[in-house]
Amino acid sequence: MTNKITELLQREFDFNDTLMVLKSPINIYWTWGVEKIYKIENQGLVLKVNGHHWKNFVLITLGWNDTYTVSLLDAELNPTKTITEIYYDMLQNTIDKEIEYIEAYGEYKNLPSCLLQGNTCFLNPRCQHKVQEKWCNHQN
């Protein structure tokens, strides 16, 4: 696996920190259907995903300018799309839009209320409201 993507790697980074960003909130990460995680030479993180509209590999690298690059890789590990200059706080959103998110998810924001599981909206994992009560009103 590593020979095909070695040229896409940039610098070493902490995979655990990056996975923590990808899994916050965890509900979005779950929707990607991650089947396998590969660490490539301490410089690349590859996810085998089964998303709504991407069902292959996602390569995440960290650049010398401290921004991430996300490459969508086909079954033969050839890049089909590359997105650069992604700051850590936009990493999950960027990947989600490429592999899973569909416009219908936006309809959940119009629901009058939804049951919360912990501090995350149960019906809409993309809801960013963090409240302590049992209900989220999806108000902006």
PDB file of C-alpha atoms in Angstrom:
ATOM      1  CA  MET A   1       0.000   0.000   0.000  1.00  0.00           C
ATOM      2  CA  THR A   2       2.703   2.503   0.898  1.00  0.00           C
ATOM      3  CA  ASN A   3       4.546   2.577  -2.462  1.00  0.00           C
ATOM      4  CA  LYS A   4       1.632   4.171  -4.339  1.00  0.00           C
ATOM      5  CA  ILE A   5       1.059   6.962  -1.842  1.00  0.00           C
ATOM      6  CA  THR A   6       4.576   7.706  -0.574  1.00  0.00           C
ATOM      7  CA  GLU A   7       4.884  10.681  -2.917  1.00  0.00           C
ATOM      8  CA  LEU A   8       1.791  12.244  -1.328  1.00  0.00           C
ATOM      9  CA  LEU A   9       3.277  12.200   2.192  1.00  0.00           C
ATOM     10  CA  GLN A  10       4.746  15.348   3.722  1.00  0.00           C
ATOM     11  CA  ARG A  11       5.736  15.361   7.386  1.00  0.00           C
ATOM     12  CA  GLU A  12       5.265  13.257  10.493  1.00  0.00           C
ATOM     13  CA  PHE A  13       2.309  13.940  12.773  1.00  0.00           C
ATOM     14  CA  ASP A  14       0.512  12.462  15.759  1.00  0.00           C
ATOM     15  CA  PHE A  15      -2.167  10.081  14.488  1.00  0.00           C
ATOM     16  CA  ASN A  16      -3.953   9.969  17.831  1.00  0.00           C
ATOM     17  CA  ASP A  17      -4.441  13.741  17.853  1.00  0.00           C
ATOM     18  CA  THR A  18      -5.778  13.646  14.297  1.00  0.00           C
ATOM     19  CA  LEU A  19      -8.150  10.772  15.066  1.00  0.00           C
ATOM     20  CA  MET A  20      -9.416  12.709  18.070  1.00  0.00           C
ATOM     21  CA  VAL A  21     -10.289  15.632  15.753  1.00  0.00           C
ATOM     22  CA  LEU A  22     -11.973  13.277  13.278  1.00  0.00           C
ATOM     23  CA  LYS A  23     -14.074  11.705  16.031  1.00  0.00           C
ATOM     24  CA  SER A  24     -15.403  14.913  17.539  1.00  0.00           C
ATOM     25  CA  PRO A  25     -18.336  14.560  17.474  1.00  0.00           C
ATOM     26  CA  ILE A  26     -18.153  10.799  17.071  1.00  0.00           C
ATOM     27  CA  ASN A  27     -21.587  10.511  15.416  1.00  0.00           C
ATOM     28  CA  ILE A  28     -20.330  12.089  12.196  1.00  0.00           C
ATOM     29  CA  TYR A  29     -17.298   9.803  12.130  1.00  0.00           C
ATOM     30  CA  TRP A  30     -19.595   6.776  12.550  1.00  0.00           C
ATOM     31  CA  THR A  31     -21.590   7.725   9.447  1.00  0.00           C
ATOM     32  CA  TRP A  32     -18.456   7.296   7.313  1.00  0.00           C
ATOM     33  CA  GLY A  33     -18.447   3.524   7.871  1.00  0.00           C
ATOM     34  CA  VAL A  34     -14.716   3.376   8.602  1.00  0.00           C
ATOM     35  CA  GLU A  35     -13.714  -0.242   8.071  1.00  0.00           C
ATOM     36  CA  LYS A  36      -9.964   0.017   8.555  1.00  0.00           C
ATOM     37  CA  ILE A  37      -7.341   2.578   9.594  1.00  0.00           C
ATOM     38  CA  TYR A  38      -3.796   2.460   8.225  1.00  0.00           C
ATOM     39  CA  LYS A  39      -0.835   4.490   9.471  1.00  0.00           C
ATOM     40  CA  ILE A  40       1.667   5.137   6.696  1.00  0.00           C
ATOM     41  CA  GLU A  41       5.281   5.862   7.699  1.00  0.00           C
ATOM     42  CA  ASN A  42       4.188   8.223  10.513  1.00  0.00           C
ATOM     43  CA  GLN A  43       3.252  10.671   7.758  1.00  0.00           C
ATOM     44  CA  GLY A  44      -0.111   9.522   6.490  1.00  0.00           C
ATOM     45  CA  LEU A  45      -3.387   8.300   7.893  1.00  0.00           C
ATOM     46  CA  VAL A  46      -5.551   6.238   5.534  1.00  0.00           C
ATOM     47  CA  LEU A  47      -9.181   5.436   6.262  1.00  0.00           C
ATOM     48  CA  LYS A  48     -11.069   2.765   4.327  1.00  0.00           C
ATOM     49  CA  VAL A  49     -14.561   4.263   4.291  1.00  0.00           C
ATOM     50  CA  ASN A  50     -18.020   3.204   3.194  1.00  0.00           C
ATOM     51  CA  GLY A  51     -19.758   6.576   2.988  1.00  0.00           C
ATOM     52  CA  HIS A  52     -22.882   7.619   1.120  1.00  0.00           C
ATOM     53  CA  HIS A  53     -20.983   8.789  -1.954  1.00  0.00           C
ATOM     54  CA  TRP A  54     -17.392   7.646  -1.401  1.00  0.00           C
ATOM     55  CA  LYS A  55     -16.556   4.022  -0.709  1.00  0.00           C
ATOM     56  CA  ASN A  56     -12.792   3.791  -1.031  1.00  0.00           C
ATOM     57  CA  PHE A  57      -9.828   5.306   0.751  1.00  0.00           C
ATOM     58  CA  VAL A  58      -9.187   8.712   2.309  1.00  0.00           C
ATOM     59  CA  LEU A  59      -5.573   9.800   2.855  1.00  0.00           C
ATOM     60  CA  ILE A  60      -4.880  12.499   5.438  1.00  0.00           C
ATOM     61  CA  THR A  61      -1.471  14.172   5.573  1.00  0.00           C
ATOM     62  CA  LEU A  62      -0.063  17.148   7.446  1.00  0.00           C
ATOM     63  CA  GLY A  63       1.829  19.781   5.481  1.00  0.00           C
ATOM     64  CA  TRP A  64       4.833  21.832   6.454  1.00  0.00           C
ATOM     65  CA  ASN A  65       2.505  24.829   6.869  1.00  0.00           C
ATOM     66  CA  ASP A  66       0.547  22.967   9.605  1.00  0.00           C
ATOM     67  CA  THR A  67      -2.529  22.433   7.451  1.00  0.00           C
ATOM     68  CA  TYR A  68      -3.974  19.099   6.431  1.00  0.00           C
ATOM     69  CA  THR A  69      -4.348  17.695   2.949  1.00  0.00           C
ATOM     70  CA  VAL A  70      -7.110  15.181   2.220  1.00  0.00           C
ATOM     71  CA  SER A  71      -6.855  12.942  -0.837  1.00  0.00           C
ATOM     72  CA  LEU A  72      -9.622  10.647  -2.003  1.00  0.00           C
ATOM     73  CA  LEU A  73      -7.999   7.472  -3.308  1.00  0.00           C
ATOM     74  CA  ASP A  74      -9.642   4.962  -5.607  1.00  0.00           C
ATOM     75  CA  ALA A  75      -9.460   1.182  -5.122  1.00  0.00           C
ATOM     76  CA  GLU A  76      -5.988   1.132  -6.735  1.00  0.00           C
ATOM     77  CA  LEU A  77      -4.871   3.948  -4.380  1.00  0.00           C
ATOM     78  CA  ASN A  78      -4.676   6.562  -7.116  1.00  0.00           C
ATOM     79  CA  PRO A  79      -5.765  10.057  -6.014  1.00  0.00           C
ATOM     80  CA  THR A  80      -9.008  11.170  -7.635  1.00  0.00           C
ATOM     81  CA  LYS A  81      -9.415  14.412  -5.668  1.00  0.00           C
ATOM     82  CA  THR A  82      -7.134  16.372  -3.361  1.00  0.00           C
ATOM     83  CA  ILE A  83      -8.123  19.170  -0.999  1.00  0.00           C
ATOM     84  CA  THR A  84      -5.337  21.257   0.541  1.00  0.00           C
ATOM     85  CA  GLU A  85      -4.933  23.947   3.198  1.00  0.00           C
ATOM     86  CA  ILE A  86      -7.405  22.427   5.680  1.00  0.00           C
ATOM     87  CA  TYR A  87      -7.099  23.667   9.243  1.00  0.00           C
ATOM     88  CA  TYR A  88      -7.636  21.117  11.995  1.00  0.00           C
ATOM     89  CA  ASP A  89     -11.005  22.561  13.034  1.00  0.00           C
ATOM     90  CA  MET A  90     -12.359  22.046   9.495  1.00  0.00           C
ATOM     91  CA  LEU A  91     -10.911  18.568   8.927  1.00  0.00           C
ATOM     92  CA  GLN A  92     -13.972  16.535   9.937  1.00  0.00           C
ATOM     93  CA  ASN A  93     -16.365  18.827   8.053  1.00  0.00           C
ATOM     94  CA  THR A  94     -14.266  18.721   4.892  1.00  0.00           C
ATOM     95  CA  ILE A  95     -14.049  14.935   4.867  1.00  0.00           C
ATOM     96  CA  ASP A  96     -17.723  14.557   5.724  1.00  0.00           C
ATOM     97  CA  LYS A  97     -18.813  16.708   2.783  1.00  0.00           C
ATOM     98  CA  GLU A  98     -16.696  14.613   0.421  1.00  0.00           C
ATOM     99  CA  ILE A  99     -17.741  11.131   1.536  1.00  0.00           C
ATOM    100  CA  GLU A 100     -21.066  11.215   3.377  1.00  0.00           C
ATOM    101  CA  TYR A 101     -23.005  14.474   3.721  1.00  0.00           C
ATOM    102  CA  ILE A 102     -26.121  14.940   1.594  1.00  0.00           C
ATOM    103  CA  GLU A 103     -28.444  17.946   1.481  1.00  0.00           C
ATOM    104  CA  ALA A 104     -31.274  15.991   3.116  1.00  0.00           C
ATOM    105  CA  TYR A 105     -29.314  16.080   6.380  1.00  0.00           C
ATOM    106  CA  GLY A 106     -29.926  19.818   6.452  1.00  0.00           C
ATOM    107  CA  GLU A 107     -33.670  19.167   6.774  1.00  0.00           C
ATOM    108  CA  TYR A 108     -33.121  17.990  10.345  1.00  0.00           C
ATOM    109  CA  LYS A 109     -32.371  21.550  11.420  1.00  0.00           C
ATOM    110  CA  ASN A 110     -36.037  22.411  10.849  1.00  0.00           C
ATOM    111  CA  LEU A 111     -37.319  19.851  13.329  1.00  0.00           C
ATOM    112  CA  PRO A 112     -39.038  21.517  16.305  1.00  0.00           C
ATOM    113  CA  SER A 113     -37.130  19.397  18.786  1.00  0.00           C
ATOM    114  CA  CYS A 114     -35.103  16.244  19.054  1.00  0.00           C
ATOM    115  CA  LEU A 115     -34.059  13.892  21.771  1.00  0.00           C
ATOM    116  CA  LEU A 116     -30.477  14.322  22.901  1.00  0.00           C
ATOM    117  CA  GLN A 117     -28.198  11.418  23.676  1.00  0.00           C
ATOM    118  CA  GLY A 118     -25.666  12.796  26.122  1.00  0.00           C
ATOM    119  CA  ASN A 119     -24.896  16.244  24.751  1.00  0.00           C
ATOM    120  CA  THR A 120     -25.291  15.287  21.089  1.00  0.00           C
ATOM    121  CA  CYS A 121     -28.489  15.471  19.076  1.00  0.00           C
ATOM    122  CA  PHE A 122     -29.677  11.890  18.535  1.00  0.00           C
ATOM    123  CA  LEU A 123     -31.678  12.525  15.347  1.00  0.00           C
ATOM    124  CA  ASN A 124     -29.118  14.737  13.662  1.00  0.00           C
ATOM    125  CA  PRO A 125     -25.472  13.986  14.484  1.00  0.00           C
ATOM    126  CA  ARG A 126     -24.456  17.088  12.543  1.00  0.00           C
ATOM    127  CA  CYS A 127     -26.314  19.335  14.986  1.00  0.00           C
ATOM    128  CA  GLN A 128     -23.656  21.406  16.720  1.00  0.00           C
ATOM    129  CA  HIS A 129     -25.831  22.477  19.660  1.00  0.00           C
ATOM    130  CA  LYS A 130     -24.385  21.403  22.992  1.00  0.00           C
ATOM    131  CA  VAL A 131     -27.017  21.754  25.681  1.00  0.00           C
ATOM    132  CA  GLN A 132     -27.551  20.214  29.082  1.00  0.00           C
ATOM    133  CA  GLU A 133     -31.293  19.602  28.778  1.00  0.00           C
ATOM    134  CA  LYS A 134     -32.888  16.592  27.140  1.00  0.00           C
ATOM    135  CA  TRP A 135     -34.146  18.503  24.096  1.00  0.00           C
ATOM    136  CA  CYS A 136     -32.505  20.544  21.362  1.00  0.00           C
ATOM    137  CA  ASN A 137     -34.666  23.136  19.571  1.00  0.00           C
ATOM    138  CA  HIS A 138     -32.291  23.473  16.599  1.00  0.00           C
ATOM    139  CA  GLN A 139     -32.274  27.232  16.976  1.00  0.00           C
ATOM    140  CA  ASN A 140     -29.379  29.088  15.404  1.00  0.00           C
TER     141      ASN A 140
END
